[in-house]
Each structure stands twice: as C-alpha cells, then as structure tokens.
Amino acid sequence: METATDITLVLLAAGSSTRFGLPAKKQWLYQGREPLWLRVAENFEAAAPFARIVIVGAPDELAYMRLFAPEYRYVPGGSSRQASLRNALTEVETPWVLVNDIARCCLDPALLERLLTHKNEAACIVPALPAVDTVYYRNTPVDRGEIRLIQTPQLSRSAVLRRALEKGDFTDESSAIHALGEKVVLIEGSPRAHKLTTPEDLARLECLEAPASEPLVGMGLDTHAFEAGKAMILGGISIDSPFGFKAHSDGDVAVHALIDALLGAAGMGDIGEHFPDNDPRWKGADSMRLLEAVVSRIRGCGLTLRNVDLSILAETPRLSPYKEQMRTRLAAGLGLPASRVNVKATTSEKMGFVGRKEGITVHAVATLGYFNWKEHL
Ligand code: MG
C-alpha cells in the first residue's frame, strides 16, 4: 500500500437518514457490537496509515460517539454535506484529504490503493463507474460511453478543496474542485463502493455483518418529595391525590426512573445531562415527552427496546388500581407491547421517608438490544 501519512481521512456520518425509512440511522446500524460508522473507520485505518481520522457526526451524538473510539477527532455536522465537510476541514492539517460518505460503507482496498497510486496527478482523484444501463437525458438517449457515475472516497488537495467549497453548493468534492478550474482525474471505481440509500441496499452490500444479539441492561432510580396542592402525574397518568411532586418538570418520578434505566442501558448518561433542571425548556415539562425523545434517540442510534420493569415504592396514595393504566400508557410511549412493560407497586412497611409518607421512590430496569436490520432485508 502506498503511504497515507500525508492524508487525513474524513468520514461523513452526520446524516439524519430521513429517506432511509428504518428507525436506526444508517451510521448506527450495528455490525456485531460496533456501529457502522466505527466499523468503516476501522476498515480504513487497517488499510492505510492515515495521519488522522476525522468523524463528522450529528452535534448531539458527538459525545456518545467519542466513547466508542476516543482516538479519532469528532466534528459536528452542518446543515448540508458541504457545511459538514467545511467543519471537518478545520481538523485537517495534511496536504491531502480523503473524504468518504458513511453510506459508502464497504471499503474496497484495491480502490483505496488506486486512489493513492494516482495521488499527485490532479487536485482531486475520483472513483467513477461506467453506466451499464441505457441513459436518457430528459427525453433523449445519450451516448452512455460518455457517462461516468461518481463515487466516494475522493482524494483531494486540502488547500484546493478549502477554496473550492467557498464557491457554491456542490454534491461532492470533485464538482467543487472542477468548478474552480482545477484538475480532476477519474479513476476506476468499485461496485463495492455502492451507496447505502434504501433498506433494499442492505442486501446488496456484502461487507455488512449482522448485529450481535446480546442484551444491554440499565437501571434507574428516582425519588421525589410530595408537594401539597399539585396534580399528581405518575407513570404518565393522573392519580387522584391531594398532593403531587416537588419538581422542575411535572415530577413524574416513575418516568424519570424509566428514562434513566433506558439511558443507562444505552450508555448515554443520565436524565440530568439530557434535560438539565436549570434549563427553562424543561420547566413543567410533560415527562412523557422527555421519554419519547429518549426512545427516539435510542432507536436512532441503532438500539431497540426489549422490556422494562418498574417498582414503585409508595406508602400513599394506593396505586394498585392504577397499575394497568400506567402499563398501557408507558407501553404506548415506549412503542412496546404491554406484555413487555411491567409496573409493580409496593410500600416500605412504614419505614424510612417513603414509610413516613414524605415522597415516593421508583426503581426501573430496562433491556435493549441492537436493532436487527437483517429482519428488514
Ligand atoms: Mg426526577
């Protein structure tokens, strides 16, 4: 393999996958125990010794991504591919930069070798494939021998790319550099660099590996004191009670414990990090909305909910008449069948603060799994 020590690899993994149509974002489809973005980075790293690897991720996922591989640089994505790329270039100190879209997830080492071999021949080295189908432009067939389909990764001179990206909006580096009047060289692309766009593509991409099947377990615990005259919301439902809970939000101590169990299983920290209680946005917040936001984040990051179990410790009010209603409400918020959402209520036998009727404590456990995208082939 040619040297790559004067090249920074940029991996674009900030997309929202809105067209993809599965709950998990493409970059978070698990390969064994690793998200796709990490697998791709490792495959590149194994193929060539890059000076640095820069991962562009969704701004609110960067801290989580860093936990998987602290040795890479992480950069927040922008509102477009080009904005993301501009952000990434702030971390590029080498004369060359290799940019790959996470959707081109199957690395062909022979293609990488070709890119490196042709380095120094132009400002941008671009893999391209011939058109194999007949091609029409508007209503007229054109000579398909003149058509080339452009892929990534593309190898660009960093300084030229920086200038090119200031000149307009482009769908890739080669068109930006071409528009600047700098030399672009097309080299033979690879069918392995096919882009993951729809779930149907998952079956075409032979490098993909099924996710591991192990469960991830998390626990959550929350306590709130009673406050007279406030409405009591517990487990997402209204409870008939002369007092509610002292809290910044609606004080739904059961949902808070559940959120912590879910975040715990995902390795995503705790409720206070996601919804700080000094943030006015969460004042009086409906905790079910917070739960739904957490569930959507967990699903987006390639994980799936399996079951949850709650134990509510309360001397008062009497909760047994509400357990089934809580189960139904929580199941709807979690997108789980009621059989996978268990709600238990118990007292603390008049001992401690719960026994003295000062407040309520809730313990929750949640199990997650890796989203099995193979079931969607
Ligand atoms: Mg709380």
Short mmCIF file of C-alpha atoms and ligand atoms in Angstrom, two decimals, residues 222-224 247 249 251-253 256-257 271, ligand 1:
data_model
loop_
_atom_site.label_atom_id
_atom_site.label_comp_id
_atom_site.label_asym_id
_atom_site.label_seq_id
_atom_site.Cartn_x
_atom_site.Cartn_y
_atom_site.Cartn_z
CA ASP A 222 -35.59 8.41 41.25
CA THR A 223 -37.14 9.95 44.34
CA HIS A 224 -39.45 12.95 44.65
CA ALA A 247 -40.08 19.10 40.83
CA SER A 249 -40.85 19.19 35.50
CA GLY A 251 -42.39 15.40 38.65
CA ASP A 252 -43.30 12.03 37.15
CA VAL A 253 -40.84 10.08 39.26
CA HIS A 256 -37.76 9.70 35.33
CA ALA A 257 -36.54 6.37 36.73
CA ILE A 271 -31.62 12.35 32.61
MG MG B 1 -36.84 13.21 38.91
#
